[in-house]
Amino acid sequence: MDLRVRVGTIELPNPVMVASGTAGHSTELSGYVDLARLGAFVVKSLHVDPWAGNPGPRVHPLSAGMINSVGLQGPGVAGWLGDGCRRLLDAGVERIVVSIWGRTVAEYAAAAAALAAAPPEVIAVEVNLSCPNLDGGRHLFAHDEAQSADVIAACSVAGRPLWAKLSPNTDRTAAVAGAVREAGAEAVTLTNTLLGMVIDTETRRPVLGGGGGGVSGPAMHAVAVRQVYDCAIAHPDLALVGVGGIASTRDAIEFLLAGASACQIGTANFADPSTCARLIDGVEAWCRAHDITAIGELTGGAHER
Ligand code: RRO
């Protein structure tokens, strides 16, 4: 069984990655899953400088997933290179995708520049243009083609393939995908979380310390599949990474059929941190049961007549 997939210029041994922000910055999940087995380990978004994130509560369960307002907490790129990155390498992880964020184009560029010195195991940079918890969700780069393109162009200083993580909270996603590709992105990751809020009826205040937050998990799976499907039609030659509510093998296969080359597992890691290992085995078993010899054959299958 050939589980290898290609995302832009990068080849991964299998299509299953962790989603940024759901597996920490380093080896937090290594007691549950062999991180070296993953298609790639995706680091929670890093700013160029350390950032404390939002006040708690930061996460809250929903009937079909969860909502978060972590608020982009992280050690900064230099702090991560000196600690989290080293621990991933010590754990034998050879494929690391680093997610970065900024409040301005210059801050994104500074984070990307700081990654230029990263070891070769940092195989790509996922540029997070779509965090719902930056400035309370009032400003998302991923809702604007020109601003997204400016960020991607500025991040070329990382000297690594760039993936752009886009938003489900706009009807501009396919247009933004085209703009970031023109600006140099090799792939787009679809999607980040849905803007949401939970209100405590006793206190009459938002439950999360940050106010609103990002909805993830099964509640948004069909939304993200649709984004991938539509983007694959708009940009048949652009590599897509599907993320949103994957909890089962079939959820992952759906993203491939919609047009993704690979997928990322997020919220399911909170309920079962070994989900990725289960799904690597699961997609292999699914392919065998369906007489698929190379998993790459599945990409875009739902578009064929
Ligand atoms: O840290 C967060 O609050 C966060 C980020 Br950076 C993101 O991209 N998506 C999300 O739901 N939460």
Coordinates of C-alpha atoms and ligand atoms in Angstrom, one line a residue:
M1 CA 0.0 0.0 0.0
D2 CA 1.4 3.3 -1.1
L3 CA 0.3 6.0 1.4
R4 CA 2.6 8.6 0.1
V5 CA 1.1 12.0 -0.8
R6 CA 2.5 15.1 -2.4
V7 CA 1.6 18.6 -1.0
G8 CA 3.1 21.1 -3.4
T9 CA 6.8 20.2 -3.7
I10 CA 6.8 18.1 -0.5
E11 CA 6.3 14.4 -0.3
L12 CA 4.8 13.0 2.9
P13 CA 4.8 9.3 3.9
N14 CA 1.1 9.4 4.6
P15 CA -1.7 12.1 4.5
V16 CA -2.3 12.3 8.3
M17 CA -1.0 15.4 10.1
V18 CA -2.0 17.0 13.4
A19 CA -3.8 20.3 13.0
S20 CA -2.0 23.4 14.3
G21 CA -2.9 24.2 17.9
T22 CA -4.3 20.8 18.8
A23 CA -1.0 19.0 19.7
G24 CA 0.9 21.7 21.4
H25 CA 4.2 23.2 20.3
S26 CA 6.3 20.1 20.7
T27 CA 6.2 16.5 22.2
E28 CA 3.1 17.0 24.3
L29 CA 1.3 14.1 22.6
S30 CA 4.3 11.8 22.3
G31 CA 3.0 9.6 25.2
Y32 CA 0.0 8.7 23.0
V33 CA 1.2 8.7 19.4
D34 CA 4.6 8.2 17.7
L35 CA 5.0 11.7 16.3
A36 CA 7.6 10.5 13.9
R37 CA 4.9 8.4 12.1
L38 CA 2.8 11.4 11.2
G39 CA 2.7 12.7 7.7
A40 CA 4.0 15.8 9.4
F41 CA 3.8 17.4 12.8
V42 CA 2.2 20.9 12.6
V43 CA 3.3 23.3 15.4
K44 CA 0.8 25.6 17.1
S45 CA 1.0 29.1 15.6
L46 CA 4.1 31.0 16.7
H47 CA 4.5 34.8 16.7
V48 CA 8.0 36.1 16.3
D49 CA 7.9 37.0 20.0
P50 CA 6.5 35.1 23.0
W51 CA 2.8 35.8 23.6
A52 CA 0.8 34.9 26.7
G53 CA -2.6 34.3 25.0
N54 CA -6.1 35.0 26.3
P55 CA -7.5 34.7 29.9
G56 CA -9.3 31.5 30.7
P57 CA -11.6 29.7 30.3
R58 CA -10.0 29.0 26.9
V59 CA -11.9 25.9 25.8
H60 CA -15.5 24.8 26.2
P61 CA -17.3 21.7 25.0
L62 CA -20.1 21.9 22.5
S63 CA -22.7 19.2 21.6
A64 CA -20.8 18.5 18.4
G65 CA -17.2 19.7 19.1
M66 CA -15.7 22.5 21.1
I67 CA -15.1 26.2 21.0
N68 CA -11.7 27.8 21.9
S69 CA -10.2 31.2 22.5
V70 CA -6.7 30.2 23.3
G71 CA -5.5 33.5 22.0
L72 CA -2.4 32.4 20.1
Q73 CA -0.2 31.6 23.1
G74 CA 3.3 30.6 22.3
P75 CA 7.0 30.8 23.1
G76 CA 8.0 32.9 20.1
V77 CA 10.0 31.5 17.1
A78 CA 13.4 31.8 18.8
G79 CA 12.1 30.2 22.0
W80 CA 10.6 27.4 20.1
L81 CA 13.8 26.8 18.0
G82 CA 15.8 26.5 21.2
D83 CA 13.4 24.1 23.0
G84 CA 10.3 22.7 21.3
C85 CA 12.0 22.2 18.0
R86 CA 15.0 20.5 19.7
R87 CA 12.7 18.1 21.6
L88 CA 10.8 17.2 18.4
L89 CA 14.1 16.4 16.7
D90 CA 15.2 14.3 19.8
A91 CA 11.9 12.4 19.4
G92 CA 12.9 11.5 15.8
V93 CA 10.4 13.8 14.1
E94 CA 11.7 14.5 10.6
R95 CA 8.8 16.5 9.1
I96 CA 7.7 19.6 11.0
V97 CA 5.4 22.3 9.6
V98 CA 5.6 25.5 11.6
S99 CA 2.5 27.7 11.7
I100 CA 3.1 31.4 12.2
W101 CA 1.0 34.5 12.9
G102 CA 1.3 38.2 13.1
R103 CA -0.8 41.3 13.6
T104 CA 0.8 43.1 10.6
V105 CA 2.6 42.1 7.5
A106 CA 5.9 43.1 9.1
E107 CA 5.3 40.8 12.1
Y108 CA 4.5 37.8 9.8
A109 CA 7.7 38.6 7.9
A110 CA 9.7 38.8 11.1
A111 CA 8.4 35.3 12.2
A112 CA 9.2 33.9 8.7
A113 CA 12.7 35.4 8.7
A114 CA 13.4 33.9 12.2
L115 CA 12.6 30.5 10.7
A116 CA 15.1 30.8 7.9
A117 CA 17.7 29.4 10.3
A118 CA 15.5 26.4 11.3
P119 CA 16.8 22.9 10.7
P120 CA 15.9 21.1 7.5
E121 CA 13.3 19.1 9.3
V122 CA 11.1 22.2 9.2
I123 CA 9.8 21.3 5.8
A124 CA 7.2 24.0 5.4
V125 CA 5.7 27.1 7.0
E126 CA 1.9 27.2 7.4
V127 CA 1.0 30.9 7.4
N128 CA -2.1 31.3 9.7
L129 CA -4.2 34.0 8.1
S130 CA -7.4 33.0 9.8
C131 CA -7.2 32.9 13.6
P132 CA -10.6 33.8 14.9
N133 CA -9.1 35.0 18.2
L134 CA -6.9 37.8 17.0
D135 CA -8.3 41.1 17.9
G136 CA -11.6 39.4 18.8
G137 CA -12.0 38.1 15.3
R138 CA -12.6 41.6 14.0
H139 CA -9.7 41.4 11.6
L140 CA -8.9 38.3 9.6
F141 CA -6.3 38.6 6.9
A142 CA -7.9 35.6 5.2
H143 CA -11.0 37.6 4.4
D144 CA -9.1 39.9 2.0
E145 CA -7.2 38.8 -1.1
A146 CA -4.7 41.7 -1.2
Q147 CA -3.8 41.5 2.5
S148 CA -3.4 37.8 2.3
A149 CA -1.2 38.0 -0.7
D150 CA 0.9 40.7 0.9
V151 CA 1.5 38.4 3.9
I152 CA 2.4 35.4 1.8
A153 CA 4.8 37.4 -0.4
A154 CA 6.5 38.8 2.8
C155 CA 6.9 35.3 4.2
S156 CA 9.1 34.1 1.3
V157 CA 12.1 35.0 3.5
A158 CA 11.5 31.7 5.4
G159 CA 13.1 30.0 2.4
R160 CA 10.6 27.1 2.8
P161 CA 7.4 26.1 1.0
L162 CA 4.5 28.2 2.2
W163 CA 1.0 26.9 3.0
A164 CA -1.7 29.4 3.7
K165 CA -4.3 28.5 6.3
L166 CA -7.6 30.1 5.3
S167 CA -11.0 30.9 6.9
P168 CA -14.4 29.3 6.6
N169 CA -16.0 32.6 7.8
T170 CA -16.1 34.3 4.4
D171 CA -17.4 33.7 0.9
R172 CA -14.1 34.9 -0.4
T173 CA -12.1 31.7 0.4
A174 CA -11.6 30.5 -3.2
A175 CA -10.6 34.0 -4.3
V176 CA -8.2 34.3 -1.4
A177 CA -6.8 30.9 -2.3
G178 CA -6.1 32.2 -5.8
A179 CA -4.5 35.3 -4.5
V180 CA -2.1 33.5 -2.1
R181 CA -1.1 31.1 -4.8
E182 CA -0.2 34.0 -7.1
A183 CA 1.8 35.4 -4.1
G184 CA 3.8 32.2 -3.7
A185 CA 1.9 29.8 -1.5
E186 CA 2.3 26.1 -2.6
A187 CA -0.8 24.9 -0.8
V188 CA -3.7 26.1 1.2
T189 CA -5.1 24.5 4.4
L190 CA -8.9 24.6 4.6
T191 CA -10.1 25.5 7.1
N192 CA -9.6 27.2 10.4
T193 CA -12.4 27.4 13.0
L194 CA -15.9 29.0 12.7
L195 CA -16.5 32.2 14.6
G196 CA -18.8 31.4 17.5
M197 CA -19.8 32.2 21.0
V198 CA -21.3 30.5 24.1
I199 CA -23.2 32.5 26.7
D200 CA -23.7 31.4 30.3
T201 CA -27.3 32.0 31.0
E202 CA -26.7 32.4 34.7
T203 CA -23.9 35.0 34.6
R204 CA -25.3 36.4 31.3
R205 CA -21.7 36.7 30.1
P206 CA -19.7 34.8 27.4
V207 CA -18.3 31.6 28.8
L208 CA -14.8 32.0 27.2
G209 CA -12.4 34.5 28.8
G210 CA -11.8 35.9 25.3
G211 CA -15.5 36.4 24.6
G212 CA -16.1 34.8 21.3
G213 CA -14.1 31.9 19.9
G214 CA -13.5 29.3 17.2
V215 CA -15.9 26.4 16.8
S216 CA -14.3 23.1 15.7
G217 CA -15.0 19.4 15.6
P218 CA -17.9 17.4 14.0
A219 CA -20.1 20.6 13.9
M220 CA -17.9 22.0 11.2
H221 CA -16.8 19.0 9.2
A222 CA -19.3 19.4 6.3
V223 CA -18.4 23.1 6.1
A224 CA -14.7 22.4 5.7
V225 CA -15.4 19.6 3.1
R226 CA -17.4 22.0 1.1
Q227 CA -14.6 24.6 1.2
V228 CA -12.1 22.0 -0.1
Y229 CA -14.5 20.9 -2.8
D230 CA -15.2 24.4 -4.0
C231 CA -11.6 25.4 -3.9
A232 CA -10.6 22.3 -5.9
I233 CA -12.9 23.4 -8.6
A234 CA -11.7 26.9 -8.6
H235 CA -8.0 25.9 -8.5
P236 CA -7.5 22.4 -9.8
D237 CA -3.7 22.7 -9.7
L238 CA -3.4 24.1 -6.2
A239 CA -2.5 21.6 -3.4
L240 CA -5.1 21.5 -0.7
V241 CA -4.9 20.3 2.9
G242 CA -8.3 19.5 4.5
V243 CA -9.0 20.1 8.2
G244 CA -12.2 20.2 10.2
G245 CA -14.0 17.7 12.4
I246 CA -12.1 14.6 11.3
A247 CA -12.8 11.9 13.9
S248 CA -13.1 8.8 11.7
T249 CA -11.3 7.2 8.8
R250 CA -14.3 8.0 6.6
D251 CA -14.1 11.7 7.6
A252 CA -10.5 11.8 6.4
I253 CA -11.2 10.0 3.1
E254 CA -14.0 12.5 2.5
F255 CA -11.5 15.4 2.4
L256 CA -9.3 13.5 -0.1
L257 CA -12.3 12.8 -2.3
A258 CA -13.3 16.5 -2.1
G259 CA -9.8 17.4 -3.5
A260 CA -7.3 17.5 -0.6
S261 CA -3.9 15.8 -0.9
A262 CA -3.6 15.4 2.8
C263 CA -5.5 16.2 6.0
Q264 CA -5.1 17.4 9.5
I265 CA -6.7 16.1 12.7
G266 CA -7.6 18.6 15.4
T267 CA -10.4 18.5 17.9
A268 CA -10.4 14.7 18.0
N269 CA -7.0 14.9 19.6
F270 CA -8.5 16.4 22.7
A271 CA -10.9 13.5 23.3
D272 CA -8.3 10.8 22.2
P273 CA -4.7 11.9 21.7
S274 CA -4.0 8.7 19.8
T275 CA -6.5 9.5 17.0
C276 CA -3.8 10.2 14.4
A277 CA -2.2 6.8 14.9
R278 CA -5.6 5.2 14.6
L279 CA -6.3 7.1 11.4
I280 CA -3.0 6.3 9.7
D281 CA -3.9 2.6 10.2
G282 CA -7.5 3.4 9.3
V283 CA -6.8 5.0 5.9
E284 CA -4.5 2.1 5.0
A285 CA -7.1 -0.4 5.9
W286 CA -9.8 1.5 4.0
C287 CA -7.6 1.6 0.9
R288 CA -7.0 -2.1 1.0
A289 CA -10.7 -2.8 1.5
H290 CA -11.5 -0.6 -1.6
D291 CA -8.7 -2.0 -3.8
I292 CA -6.8 1.3 -3.8
T293 CA -3.1 0.7 -4.2
A294 CA -1.9 4.4 -4.0
I295 CA -3.8 6.7 -1.8
G296 CA -3.0 9.7 -4.0
E297 CA -5.6 8.2 -6.5
L298 CA -8.4 9.3 -4.2
T299 CA -7.7 13.1 -4.4
G300 CA -10.5 14.8 -6.1
G301 CA -12.4 11.6 -6.7
A302 CA -15.8 13.2 -5.8
H303 CA -15.5 15.4 -8.8
E304 CA -15.3 12.6 -11.3
R305 CA -18.4 11.5 -13.1
Ligands
RRO1 O1 -4.9 30.3 19.5 C1 -6.0 30.4 19.1 O2 -6.9 30.9 19.8 C2 -6.5 29.8 17.8 C3 -5.8 29.9 16.6 BR1 -4.1 30.7 16.6 C4 -6.3 29.5 15.4 O3 -5.8 29.6 14.3 N1 -7.6 29.0 15.5 C5 -8.3 28.9 16.6 O4 -9.4 28.4 16.6 N2 -7.7 29.3 17.8

